[in-house]
Amino acid sequence: DAGVIQSPRHEVTEMGQEVTLRCKPISGHNSLFWYRQTMMRGLELLIYFNNNVPIDDSGMPEDRFSAKMPNASFSTLKIQPSEPRDSAVYFCASRTGSTDTQYFGPGTRLTVL
Amino acid sequence: GDSVTQMEGPVTLSEEAFLTINCTYTATGYPSLFWYVQYPGEGLQLLLKATKADDKGSNKGFEATYRKETTSFHLEKGSVQVSDSAVYFCALSEVQDFNKFYFGSGTKLNVKP
């Protein structure tokens, strides 16, 4: 089975540009999580979805960040406008409803110049 | 609230040395406990887990025992290899809500030949 798929793997953009990160969860998984990893703050949960519905977005840093899950096999995390302090590795993770184990994608390394 | 504390790194060992990475937790009730490993440039991978007191999780020569009395879940390996060099994260999930996942800050392990 394919694992969690994220694209792009690397993104370099300039301050003020819109950035869209994409995630395809493992088939059959009904919960999806977006995390951000930085040296200073470690792993932070940004938002999670259950059955495509956003449940808790309290970790989203500000209104520049938004996330959607239009169907069970696709989610996006958008930053508009991007700022240098958004530079980080963004991970997507998914799990089924019957287990507490989360499975992580390879991450997207975002650099905002 | 729930939290996880793990020893700061980096930990540097010679090949075939014994490894211990300490992890303690604070939680209401009896959470599930996890160790995840992150190899350079990759996402987090589940290494092992334990769901109740005195359970021992094991995988790839790594072990950790769920100790309720000391609220600990220390990671051990009898003989490390260069290929074990990675960052190790201790984590817990709340028993009442699988979506509540708490990660430690990570411990970097460097194994020298």
Short mmCIF file of C-alpha atoms in Angstrom, two decimals:
data_model
loop_
_atom_site.label_atom_id
_atom_site.label_comp_id
_atom_site.label_asym_id
_atom_site.label_seq_id
_atom_site.Cartn_x
_atom_site.Cartn_y
_atom_site.Cartn_z
CA ASP A 1 0.00 0.00 0.00
CA ALA A 2 1.17 3.51 -0.73
CA GLY A 3 1.85 5.65 2.29
CA VAL A 4 0.86 9.25 2.79
CA ILE A 5 1.85 11.24 -0.27
CA GLN A 6 2.84 14.88 -0.12
CA SER A 7 3.75 17.32 -2.85
CA PRO A 8 5.86 19.14 -3.57
CA ARG A 9 8.77 17.76 -1.54
CA HIS A 10 10.58 21.09 -1.71
CA GLU A 11 9.21 24.56 -2.34
CA VAL A 12 11.16 27.78 -2.58
CA THR A 13 9.18 30.96 -2.95
CA GLU A 14 9.44 34.66 -2.36
CA MET A 15 7.79 36.57 0.41
CA GLY A 16 4.26 37.56 -0.47
CA GLN A 17 3.61 34.67 -2.82
CA GLU A 18 0.85 32.11 -2.34
CA VAL A 19 1.97 28.61 -1.44
CA THR A 20 -0.16 25.46 -1.68
CA LEU A 21 0.93 22.19 -0.12
CA ARG A 22 -0.85 18.97 -1.02
CA CYS A 23 -1.52 15.71 0.75
CA LYS A 24 -3.05 12.38 -0.18
CA PRO A 25 -3.78 10.26 2.90
CA ILE A 26 -3.59 6.50 3.02
CA SER A 27 -6.67 4.97 1.41
CA GLY A 28 -9.31 4.15 4.02
CA HIS A 29 -7.94 6.55 6.61
CA ASN A 30 -10.58 9.00 7.77
CA SER A 31 -8.52 11.39 9.89
CA LEU A 32 -5.93 13.76 8.48
CA PHE A 33 -3.47 16.00 10.32
CA TRP A 34 -1.22 18.87 9.24
CA TYR A 35 1.93 19.53 11.29
CA ARG A 36 4.73 22.05 11.07
CA GLN A 37 8.27 21.27 12.21
CA THR A 38 10.88 23.90 13.02
CA MET A 39 14.08 23.81 15.03
CA MET A 40 12.74 26.35 17.48
CA ARG A 41 9.27 24.95 18.11
CA GLY A 42 9.55 21.29 17.20
CA LEU A 43 6.42 19.57 15.87
CA GLU A 44 3.24 21.62 16.03
CA LEU A 45 -0.22 20.41 15.11
CA LEU A 46 -1.84 22.98 12.83
CA ILE A 47 -5.22 21.43 12.03
CA TYR A 48 -6.93 18.07 11.76
CA PHE A 49 -9.91 16.68 9.88
CA ASN A 50 -12.26 13.81 10.62
CA ASN A 51 -14.25 12.52 7.66
CA ASN A 52 -13.21 15.59 5.63
CA VAL A 53 -14.54 18.00 8.27
CA PRO A 54 -12.12 20.36 10.07
CA ILE A 55 -12.35 19.60 13.77
CA ASP A 56 -9.66 21.69 15.42
CA ASP A 57 -7.75 24.50 13.72
CA SER A 58 -6.52 26.15 16.90
CA GLY A 59 -2.94 25.47 15.87
CA MET A 60 -3.16 27.48 12.66
CA PRO A 61 -0.85 30.40 13.35
CA GLU A 62 -2.84 33.14 11.66
CA ASP A 63 -5.38 33.95 9.00
CA ARG A 64 -2.77 33.65 6.30
CA PHE A 65 -3.04 29.89 6.75
CA SER A 66 -5.99 27.88 5.49
CA ALA A 67 -6.65 24.18 4.95
CA LYS A 68 -9.24 22.27 3.00
CA MET A 69 -10.20 18.66 2.50
CA PRO A 70 -12.64 18.50 -0.41
CA ASN A 71 -12.75 14.70 -0.40
CA ALA A 72 -11.38 11.70 1.46
CA SER A 73 -8.28 11.42 -0.69
CA PHE A 74 -7.00 14.97 -0.89
CA SER A 75 -6.15 17.91 1.34
CA THR A 76 -4.40 21.24 0.85
CA LEU A 77 -2.67 23.67 3.16
CA LYS A 78 -2.43 27.17 1.75
CA ILE A 79 -0.38 30.12 2.91
CA GLN A 80 -1.26 33.49 1.46
CA PRO A 81 0.73 35.67 1.60
CA SER A 82 3.82 33.73 2.65
CA GLU A 83 6.47 35.18 4.97
CA PRO A 84 10.06 34.11 5.74
CA ARG A 85 9.00 32.93 9.21
CA ASP A 86 6.77 30.33 7.54
CA SER A 87 9.89 28.48 6.42
CA ALA A 88 9.62 24.99 7.91
CA VAL A 89 8.93 21.37 7.06
CA TYR A 90 5.20 20.68 6.80
CA PHE A 91 4.00 17.15 7.43
CA CYS A 92 0.71 15.51 6.70
CA ALA A 93 -0.38 12.44 8.67
CA SER A 94 -3.41 10.17 8.55
CA ARG A 95 -5.00 7.40 10.57
CA THR A 96 -8.06 5.17 10.59
CA GLY A 97 -10.89 5.57 13.05
CA SER A 98 -10.05 2.31 14.79
CA THR A 99 -6.49 3.08 15.87
CA ASP A 100 -4.57 5.90 17.50
CA THR A 101 -1.46 5.44 15.35
CA GLN A 102 -0.72 8.25 12.91
CA TYR A 103 1.18 7.63 9.67
CA PHE A 104 3.28 10.47 8.35
CA GLY A 105 4.13 11.60 4.87
CA PRO A 106 7.68 12.54 3.83
CA GLY A 107 7.03 16.25 4.36
CA THR A 108 7.32 19.41 2.28
CA ARG A 109 10.32 21.62 3.00
CA LEU A 110 9.19 25.20 2.47
CA THR A 111 11.65 28.05 2.14
CA VAL A 112 10.29 31.58 1.90
CA LEU A 113 12.91 34.11 0.81
CA GLY B 1 -2.60 19.25 30.22
CA ASP B 2 -0.94 16.21 28.75
CA SER B 3 2.71 16.47 27.81
CA VAL B 4 5.82 14.48 26.96
CA THR B 5 9.37 15.23 28.09
CA GLN B 6 12.36 13.52 26.59
CA MET B 7 16.06 13.88 27.13
CA GLU B 8 17.86 16.51 25.15
CA GLY B 9 20.35 15.51 22.56
CA PRO B 10 22.37 15.02 20.70
CA VAL B 11 23.36 11.61 21.96
CA THR B 12 26.59 10.35 20.42
CA LEU B 13 27.51 6.67 20.71
CA SER B 14 29.95 4.28 19.16
CA GLU B 15 28.65 1.36 17.13
CA GLU B 16 27.53 -1.60 19.28
CA ALA B 17 27.03 0.61 22.35
CA PHE B 18 23.91 0.40 24.53
CA LEU B 19 21.29 3.07 23.96
CA THR B 20 18.81 4.61 26.36
CA ILE B 21 16.68 7.63 25.52
CA ASN B 22 14.56 8.76 28.44
CA CYS B 23 10.93 9.76 28.07
CA THR B 24 8.45 10.72 30.76
CA TYR B 25 4.88 11.81 30.36
CA THR B 26 2.08 13.63 32.10
CA ALA B 27 -1.44 12.53 31.27
CA THR B 28 -4.92 12.08 32.59
CA GLY B 29 -5.86 8.44 32.52
CA TYR B 30 -3.89 5.85 30.60
CA PRO B 31 -2.67 7.12 27.25
CA SER B 32 -1.10 5.11 24.46
CA LEU B 33 2.62 5.72 24.15
CA PHE B 34 4.73 5.78 21.02
CA TRP B 35 8.25 6.11 19.71
CA TYR B 36 8.64 7.57 16.23
CA VAL B 37 11.92 7.80 14.31
CA GLN B 38 12.83 10.41 11.72
CA TYR B 39 15.73 9.67 9.39
CA PRO B 40 17.43 12.61 7.67
CA GLY B 41 15.20 14.17 5.06
CA GLU B 42 12.27 11.88 5.78
CA GLY B 43 8.98 11.91 7.65
CA LEU B 44 8.30 10.33 11.00
CA GLN B 45 7.95 6.56 11.06
CA LEU B 46 6.31 4.60 13.82
CA LEU B 47 8.99 2.60 15.61
CA LEU B 48 6.96 1.00 18.40
CA LYS B 49 3.99 1.57 20.67
CA ALA B 50 2.40 0.37 23.90
CA THR B 51 -1.19 0.82 24.92
CA LYS B 52 -1.34 -0.18 28.58
CA ALA B 53 0.76 -0.40 31.70
CA ASP B 54 3.60 -2.97 31.65
CA ASP B 55 3.23 -3.49 27.91
CA LYS B 56 6.53 -3.69 26.06
CA GLY B 57 6.74 -2.37 22.52
CA SER B 58 9.55 -3.69 20.36
CA ASN B 59 10.78 -3.36 16.79
CA LYS B 60 14.12 -3.59 14.98
CA GLY B 61 15.94 -4.36 18.23
CA PHE B 62 14.46 -1.35 20.02
CA GLU B 63 12.33 -1.80 23.13
CA ALA B 64 10.31 0.39 25.46
CA THR B 65 8.18 -0.57 28.46
CA TYR B 66 5.11 1.38 29.58
CA ARG B 67 5.81 2.16 33.26
CA LYS B 68 2.75 3.62 34.93
CA GLU B 69 4.36 3.96 38.34
CA THR B 70 7.15 6.15 37.00
CA THR B 71 5.15 7.59 34.06
CA SER B 72 8.00 6.64 31.75
CA PHE B 73 8.53 5.01 28.37
CA HIS B 74 12.30 4.87 27.90
CA LEU B 75 13.67 3.67 24.58
CA GLU B 76 16.48 1.09 24.66
CA LYS B 77 18.60 -0.86 22.23
CA GLY B 78 21.33 -3.27 23.18
CA SER B 79 23.69 -2.61 20.28
CA VAL B 80 23.27 0.41 18.04
CA GLN B 81 24.37 0.62 14.43
CA VAL B 82 25.42 3.56 12.29
CA SER B 83 22.11 3.18 10.43
CA ASP B 84 20.24 3.98 13.67
CA SER B 85 21.42 7.59 13.46
CA ALA B 86 18.21 9.61 13.41
CA VAL B 87 15.94 11.76 15.54
CA TYR B 88 13.69 9.87 17.95
CA PHE B 89 10.38 11.28 19.17
CA CYS B 90 8.38 10.07 22.14
CA ALA B 91 4.63 10.73 21.90
CA LEU B 92 1.35 9.99 23.58
CA SER B 93 -2.27 9.98 22.52
CA GLU B 94 -5.12 10.69 24.89
CA VAL B 95 -7.28 7.73 25.68
CA GLN B 96 -10.41 9.89 25.44
CA ASP B 97 -9.51 11.42 22.09
CA PHE B 98 -7.17 9.74 19.61
CA ASN B 99 -6.80 13.05 17.81
CA LYS B 100 -4.96 14.55 20.75
CA PHE B 101 -1.37 13.61 20.05
CA TYR B 102 1.52 15.08 22.02
CA PHE B 103 5.12 14.83 20.82
CA GLY B 104 8.32 15.33 22.75
CA SER B 105 10.96 17.65 21.38
CA GLY B 106 12.98 14.85 19.80
CA THR B 107 16.41 13.41 20.60
CA LYS B 108 19.04 13.25 17.91
CA LEU B 109 21.17 10.11 17.95
CA ASN B 110 24.53 10.01 16.23
CA VAL B 111 26.22 6.62 15.98
CA LYS B 112 29.89 6.61 15.01
CA PRO B 113 31.56 3.63 13.34
#
